[in-house]
PDB file of C-alpha atoms in Angstrom:
ATOM      1  CA  UNK A   9     -10.146 -44.906 -16.864  1.00  0.00           C
ATOM      2  CA  UNK A  10      -6.960 -46.653 -15.370  1.00  0.00           C
ATOM      3  CA  UNK A  11      -5.449 -45.775 -12.223  1.00  0.00           C
ATOM      4  CA  UNK A  12      -2.445 -43.926 -13.891  1.00  0.00           C
ATOM      5  CA  UNK A  13      -4.868 -41.642 -15.757  1.00  0.00           C
ATOM      6  CA  UNK A  14      -6.878 -40.816 -12.646  1.00  0.00           C
ATOM      7  CA  UNK A  15      -3.701 -40.084 -10.741  1.00  0.00           C
ATOM      8  CA  UNK A  16      -2.471 -37.745 -13.507  1.00  0.00           C
ATOM      9  CA  UNK A  17      -5.732 -36.022 -13.632  1.00  0.00           C
ATOM     10  CA  UNK A  18      -5.743 -35.371  -9.893  1.00  0.00           C
ATOM     11  CA  UNK A  19      -2.220 -34.192  -9.959  1.00  0.00           C
ATOM     12  CA  UNK A  20      -3.069 -31.819 -12.914  1.00  0.00           C
ATOM     13  CA  UNK A  21      -6.237 -30.567 -11.226  1.00  0.00           C
ATOM     14  CA  UNK A  22      -4.386 -29.841  -7.799  1.00  0.00           C
ATOM     15  CA  UNK A  23      -1.697 -28.014  -9.774  1.00  0.00           C
ATOM     16  CA  UNK A  24      -4.169 -25.885 -11.699  1.00  0.00           C
ATOM     17  CA  UNK A  25      -6.100 -25.073  -8.451  1.00  0.00           C
ATOM     18  CA  UNK A  26      -2.891 -24.082  -6.484  1.00  0.00           C
ATOM     19  CA  UNK A  27      -1.935 -21.480  -9.136  1.00  0.00           C
ATOM     20  CA  UNK A  28      -5.093 -19.641  -7.988  1.00  0.00           C
ATOM     21  CA  UNK A  29      -4.937 -20.222  -4.388  1.00  0.00           C
ATOM     22  CA  UNK A  30      -1.337 -19.532  -3.371  1.00  0.00           C
ATOM     23  CA  UNK A  31       1.093 -16.792  -3.614  1.00  0.00           C
ATOM     24  CA  UNK A  32       3.737 -18.082  -5.815  1.00  0.00           C
ATOM     25  CA  UNK A  33       7.349 -16.862  -5.876  1.00  0.00           C
ATOM     26  CA  UNK A  34       6.817 -14.715  -9.103  1.00  0.00           C
ATOM     27  CA  UNK A  35       3.802 -12.933  -7.614  1.00  0.00           C
ATOM     28  CA  UNK A  36       5.859 -12.107  -4.480  1.00  0.00           C
ATOM     29  CA  UNK A  37       8.756 -10.901  -6.688  1.00  0.00           C
ATOM     30  CA  UNK A  38       6.359  -8.642  -8.703  1.00  0.00           C
ATOM     31  CA  UNK A  39       5.032  -7.276  -5.341  1.00  0.00           C
ATOM     32  CA  UNK A  40       8.442  -6.490  -4.307  1.00  0.00           C
ATOM     33  CA  UNK A  41       9.601  -4.877  -7.519  1.00  0.00           C
ATOM     34  CA  UNK A  42       6.304  -2.951  -7.254  1.00  0.00           C
ATOM     35  CA  UNK A  43       7.583  -1.213  -4.023  1.00  0.00           C
ATOM     36  CA  UNK A  44      11.036  -1.021  -5.697  1.00  0.00           C
ATOM     37  CA  UNK A  45       9.667   1.186  -8.287  1.00  0.00           C
ATOM     38  CA  UNK A  46       8.888   3.702  -5.414  1.00  0.00           C
ATOM     39  CA  UNK A  47      12.373   3.768  -4.406  1.00  0.00           C
ATOM     40  CA  UNK A  48      13.597   4.570  -8.132  1.00  0.00           C
ATOM     41  CA  UNK A  49      11.134   7.331  -8.711  1.00  0.00           C
ATOM     42  CA  UNK A  50      11.949   9.445  -5.780  1.00  0.00           C
ATOM     43  CA  UNK A  51      11.357  12.953  -6.045  1.00  0.00           C
ATOM     44  CA  UNK A  52      13.691  15.224  -3.870  1.00  0.00           C
ATOM     45  CA  UNK A  53      11.053  17.735  -3.018  1.00  0.00           C
ATOM     46  CA  UNK A  54       8.720  15.125  -2.034  1.00  0.00           C
ATOM     47  CA  UNK A  55      11.153  13.318  -0.036  1.00  0.00           C
ATOM     48  CA  UNK A  56      12.303  16.473   1.722  1.00  0.00           C
ATOM     49  CA  UNK A  57       8.776  17.925   2.397  1.00  0.00           C
ATOM     50  CA  UNK A  58       6.919  14.803   3.292  1.00  0.00           C
ATOM     51  CA  UNK A  59       9.903  13.174   4.930  1.00  0.00           C
ATOM     52  CA  UNK A  60      10.320  16.106   7.319  1.00  0.00           C
ATOM     53  CA  UNK A  61       7.506  14.822   9.510  1.00  0.00           C
ATOM     54  CA  UNK A  62       7.119  11.087   8.556  1.00  0.00           C
ATOM     55  CA  UNK A  63       8.270   8.482   6.196  1.00  0.00           C
ATOM     56  CA  UNK A  64       7.630   9.796   2.685  1.00  0.00           C
ATOM     57  CA  UNK A  65       5.088   7.383   1.830  1.00  0.00           C
ATOM     58  CA  UNK A  66       5.450   5.866  -1.698  1.00  0.00           C
ATOM     59  CA  UNK A  67       2.855   7.324  -4.060  1.00  0.00           C
ATOM     60  CA  UNK A  68       1.963   3.822  -5.363  1.00  0.00           C
ATOM     61  CA  UNK A  69       0.368   2.989  -2.087  1.00  0.00           C
ATOM     62  CA  UNK A  70      -2.743   5.043  -2.850  1.00  0.00           C
ATOM     63  CA  UNK A  71      -4.779   5.998  -5.800  1.00  0.00           C
ATOM     64  CA  UNK A  72      -4.748   9.493  -7.226  1.00  0.00           C
ATOM     65  CA  UNK A  73      -8.062  10.554  -5.607  1.00  0.00           C
ATOM     66  CA  UNK A  74      -6.759   9.608  -2.154  1.00  0.00           C
ATOM     67  CA  UNK A  75      -3.417  11.765  -2.756  1.00  0.00           C
ATOM     68  CA  UNK A  76      -5.657  14.558  -3.992  1.00  0.00           C
ATOM     69  CA  UNK A  77      -7.618  14.464  -0.697  1.00  0.00           C
ATOM     70  CA  UNK A  78      -4.428  14.494   1.263  1.00  0.00           C
ATOM     71  CA  UNK A  79      -2.885  17.434  -0.586  1.00  0.00           C
ATOM     72  CA  UNK A  80      -6.276  19.326  -0.474  1.00  0.00           C
ATOM     73  CA  UNK A  81      -6.236  19.072   3.327  1.00  0.00           C
ATOM     74  CA  UNK A  82      -2.677  20.082   4.237  1.00  0.00           C
ATOM     75  CA  UNK A  83      -3.903  22.799   6.549  1.00  0.00           C
ATOM     76  CA  UNK A  84      -5.275  19.973   8.849  1.00  0.00           C
ATOM     77  CA  UNK A  85      -3.116  17.095   7.854  1.00  0.00           C
ATOM     78  CA  UNK A  86      -3.814  14.320  10.460  1.00  0.00           C
ATOM     79  CA  UNK A  87      -4.146  17.073  13.103  1.00  0.00           C
ATOM     80  CA  UNK A  88      -1.152  19.076  11.997  1.00  0.00           C
ATOM     81  CA  UNK A  89      -0.680  22.116   9.823  1.00  0.00           C
ATOM     82  CA  UNK A  90       1.367  20.846   6.958  1.00  0.00           C
ATOM     83  CA  UNK A  91       0.701  23.713   4.636  1.00  0.00           C
ATOM     84  CA  UNK A  92       3.412  24.293   1.931  1.00  0.00           C
ATOM     85  CA  UNK A  93       4.243  27.146  -0.404  1.00  0.00           C
ATOM     86  CA  UNK A  94       1.821  26.962  -3.428  1.00  0.00           C
ATOM     87  CA  UNK A  95       4.580  26.025  -5.965  1.00  0.00           C
ATOM     88  CA  UNK A  96       5.876  23.239  -3.787  1.00  0.00           C
ATOM     89  CA  UNK A  97       2.289  22.003  -3.185  1.00  0.00           C
ATOM     90  CA  UNK A  98       1.872  21.837  -6.909  1.00  0.00           C
ATOM     91  CA  UNK A  99       5.048  19.990  -7.401  1.00  0.00           C
ATOM     92  CA  UNK A 100       4.314  17.149  -4.931  1.00  0.00           C
ATOM     93  CA  UNK A 101       0.744  17.011  -6.319  1.00  0.00           C
ATOM     94  CA  UNK A 102       2.021  16.277  -9.765  1.00  0.00           C
ATOM     95  CA  UNK A 103       4.620  13.766  -8.373  1.00  0.00           C
ATOM     96  CA  UNK A 104       1.848  11.904  -6.384  1.00  0.00           C
ATOM     97  CA  UNK A 105      -0.362  11.902  -9.302  1.00  0.00           C
ATOM     98  CA  UNK A 106       2.089  10.603 -11.751  1.00  0.00           C
ATOM     99  CA  UNK A 107       3.133   7.698  -9.546  1.00  0.00           C
ATOM    100  CA  UNK A 108      -0.029   7.039  -7.809  1.00  0.00           C
ATOM    101  CA  UNK A 109      -1.401   3.333  -7.588  1.00  0.00           C
ATOM    102  CA  UNK A 110      -3.825   4.209 -10.762  1.00  0.00           C
ATOM    103  CA  UNK A 111      -1.465   6.278 -12.617  1.00  0.00           C
ATOM    104  CA  UNK A 112      -0.449   3.821 -15.143  1.00  0.00           C
ATOM    105  CA  UNK A 113      -3.585   2.356 -15.975  1.00  0.00           C
ATOM    106  CA  UNK A 114      -3.772   0.014 -12.933  1.00  0.00           C
ATOM    107  CA  UNK A 115      -7.242  -0.480 -11.536  1.00  0.00           C
ATOM    108  CA  UNK A 116      -7.269   0.224  -7.715  1.00  0.00           C
ATOM    109  CA  UNK A 117      -9.970  -1.486  -5.548  1.00  0.00           C
ATOM    110  CA  UNK A 118     -10.880  -0.384  -2.165  1.00  0.00           C
ATOM    111  CA  UNK A 119     -13.301  -2.354   0.099  1.00  0.00           C
ATOM    112  CA  UNK A 120     -14.187   0.347   2.530  1.00  0.00           C
ATOM    113  CA  UNK A 121     -11.615  -0.476   5.165  1.00  0.00           C
ATOM    114  CA  UNK A 122     -11.830  -3.603   7.328  1.00  0.00           C
ATOM    115  CA  UNK A 123     -15.595  -3.867   7.415  1.00  0.00           C
ATOM    116  CA  UNK A 124     -15.245  -6.804   5.136  1.00  0.00           C
ATOM    117  CA  UNK A 125     -18.372  -5.648   3.318  1.00  0.00           C
ATOM    118  CA  UNK A 126     -17.586  -6.664  -0.312  1.00  0.00           C
ATOM    119  CA  UNK A 127     -20.771  -4.938  -1.575  1.00  0.00           C
ATOM    120  CA  UNK A 128     -18.874  -1.699  -0.883  1.00  0.00           C
ATOM    121  CA  UNK A 129     -16.112  -2.516  -3.057  1.00  0.00           C
ATOM    122  CA  UNK A 130     -15.079   0.364  -5.323  1.00  0.00           C
ATOM    123  CA  UNK A 131     -12.369   0.999  -7.947  1.00  0.00           C
ATOM    124  CA  UNK A 132     -10.631   4.227  -8.569  1.00  0.00           C
ATOM    125  CA  UNK A 133     -12.793   4.491 -11.588  1.00  0.00           C
ATOM    126  CA  UNK A 134     -16.201   4.124 -10.120  1.00  0.00           C
ATOM    127  CA  UNK A 135     -15.693   5.493  -6.469  1.00  0.00           C
ATOM    128  CA  UNK A 136     -16.231   9.125  -5.846  1.00  0.00           C
ATOM    129  CA  UNK A 137     -13.189  10.895  -4.467  1.00  0.00           C
ATOM    130  CA  UNK A 138     -14.518  10.931  -0.989  1.00  0.00           C
ATOM    131  CA  UNK A 139     -15.034   7.200  -0.828  1.00  0.00           C
ATOM    132  CA  UNK A 140     -11.164   6.562  -1.404  1.00  0.00           C
ATOM    133  CA  UNK A 141      -9.143   6.028   1.708  1.00  0.00           C
ATOM    134  CA  UNK A 142      -7.204   8.804   3.235  1.00  0.00           C
ATOM    135  CA  UNK A 143      -4.812   6.499   5.056  1.00  0.00           C
ATOM    136  CA  UNK A 144      -2.671   3.611   3.663  1.00  0.00           C
ATOM    137  CA  UNK A 145      -3.662   1.635   6.878  1.00  0.00           C
ATOM    138  CA  UNK A 146      -7.178   1.551   5.583  1.00  0.00           C
ATOM    139  CA  UNK A 147      -6.300  -0.050   2.333  1.00  0.00           C
ATOM    140  CA  UNK A 148      -7.055  -3.912   1.853  1.00  0.00           C
ATOM    141  CA  UNK A 149      -3.462  -4.473   0.834  1.00  0.00           C
ATOM    142  CA  UNK A 150      -2.183  -2.991   3.989  1.00  0.00           C
ATOM    143  CA  UNK A 151      -4.515  -4.876   6.218  1.00  0.00           C
ATOM    144  CA  UNK A 152      -3.593  -8.168   4.384  1.00  0.00           C
ATOM    145  CA  UNK A 153       0.107  -7.630   4.631  1.00  0.00           C
ATOM    146  CA  UNK A 154      -0.008  -6.698   8.260  1.00  0.00           C
ATOM    147  CA  UNK A 155      -2.772  -9.198   9.514  1.00  0.00           C
ATOM    148  CA  UNK A 156      -0.065 -11.206  11.579  1.00  0.00           C
ATOM    149  CA  UNK A 157       0.816  -8.063  13.509  1.00  0.00           C
ATOM    150  CA  UNK A 158      -0.949  -7.884  16.776  1.00  0.00           C
ATOM    151  CA  UNK A 159      -2.543  -4.702  18.077  1.00  0.00           C
ATOM    152  CA  UNK A 160       0.099  -4.802  21.064  1.00  0.00           C
ATOM    153  CA  UNK A 161       2.686  -4.218  18.429  1.00  0.00           C
ATOM    154  CA  UNK A 162       1.175  -1.148  17.108  1.00  0.00           C
ATOM    155  CA  UNK A 163       1.014   0.268  20.530  1.00  0.00           C
ATOM    156  CA  UNK A 164       4.573  -0.251  21.579  1.00  0.00           C
ATOM    157  CA  UNK A 165       6.314   2.928  22.359  1.00  0.00           C
ATOM    158  CA  UNK A 166       9.100   2.212  19.676  1.00  0.00           C
ATOM    159  CA  UNK A 167       6.384   1.780  17.123  1.00  0.00           C
ATOM    160  CA  UNK A 168       3.343   4.086  18.008  1.00  0.00           C
ATOM    161  CA  UNK A 169       1.135   3.317  15.283  1.00  0.00           C
ATOM    162  CA  UNK A 170       0.799   1.541  12.024  1.00  0.00           C
ATOM    163  CA  UNK A 171       1.600   4.660  10.312  1.00  0.00           C
ATOM    164  CA  UNK A 172       5.098   4.474  11.514  1.00  0.00           C
ATOM    165  CA  UNK A 173       6.453   2.432   8.727  1.00  0.00           C
ATOM    166  CA  UNK A 174      10.179   3.244   9.551  1.00  0.00           C
ATOM    167  CA  UNK A 175       9.666   1.544  13.155  1.00  0.00           C
ATOM    168  CA  UNK A 176       9.708  -1.894  11.396  1.00  0.00           C
ATOM    169  CA  UNK A 177      10.791  -1.614   7.932  1.00  0.00           C
ATOM    170  CA  UNK A 178      14.498  -0.730   7.999  1.00  0.00           C
ATOM    171  CA  UNK A 179      14.434   0.878   4.498  1.00  0.00           C
ATOM    172  CA  UNK A 180      11.050   2.772   4.548  1.00  0.00           C
ATOM    173  CA  UNK A 181      12.758   6.192   4.279  1.00  0.00           C
ATOM    174  CA  UNK A 182      14.154   5.010   1.125  1.00  0.00           C
ATOM    175  CA  UNK A 183      10.956   3.361  -0.170  1.00  0.00           C
ATOM    176  CA  UNK A 184      12.082  -0.021   0.514  1.00  0.00           C
ATOM    177  CA  UNK A 185       9.741  -2.571   2.320  1.00  0.00           C
ATOM    178  CA  UNK A 186      11.345  -5.829   1.776  1.00  0.00           C
ATOM    179  CA  UNK A 187       9.911  -8.219   4.079  1.00  0.00           C
ATOM    180  CA  UNK A 188      13.418  -9.653   4.773  1.00  0.00           C
ATOM    181  CA  UNK A 189      14.426  -6.245   6.207  1.00  0.00           C
ATOM    182  CA  UNK A 190      11.612  -6.039   8.951  1.00  0.00           C
ATOM    183  CA  UNK A 191      12.593  -5.723  12.541  1.00  0.00           C
ATOM    184  CA  UNK A 192       9.692  -5.277  14.944  1.00  0.00           C
ATOM    185  CA  UNK A 193      11.049  -3.289  17.884  1.00  0.00           C
ATOM    186  CA  UNK A 194      10.253  -5.018  21.319  1.00  0.00           C
TER     187      UNK A 194
END
């Protein structure tokens, strides 16, 4: 094998490996458009009722089982009574289920929080309803997307917690989480 052939093989091998190792622009565009769907499928009742207390979290950020747990616990919703009239609850429940992460056949995977124990990996098809996360901040996606944010940022008065998406994501209320619009308060 001559040097030109060896060089071509090395370049080809590096190119093939890099497709699996790096986040290529198309993957990034898909991720952003994934959030964009949230903005285009907004429901007025969901936006009004959920948005009265916090950013109306896009349904595609959690699987159906997680949203069911959230909606079943509105009388004690993260320390607050968020109960709604039955018809409003049913409407929001249907909306969340129709647009949840696993609603269109997408497999949703949960690793059990940040414990990094891959033996606990579950999918929306195999996990029990009570194994699915209640908080978006517990999802592997969230942890990966925010790994560079230090704990001191979450505790800043203008941020408060990781659940306050709107503190940094300027378009969060409209379902837009474009990283180019992030402004972290000092």
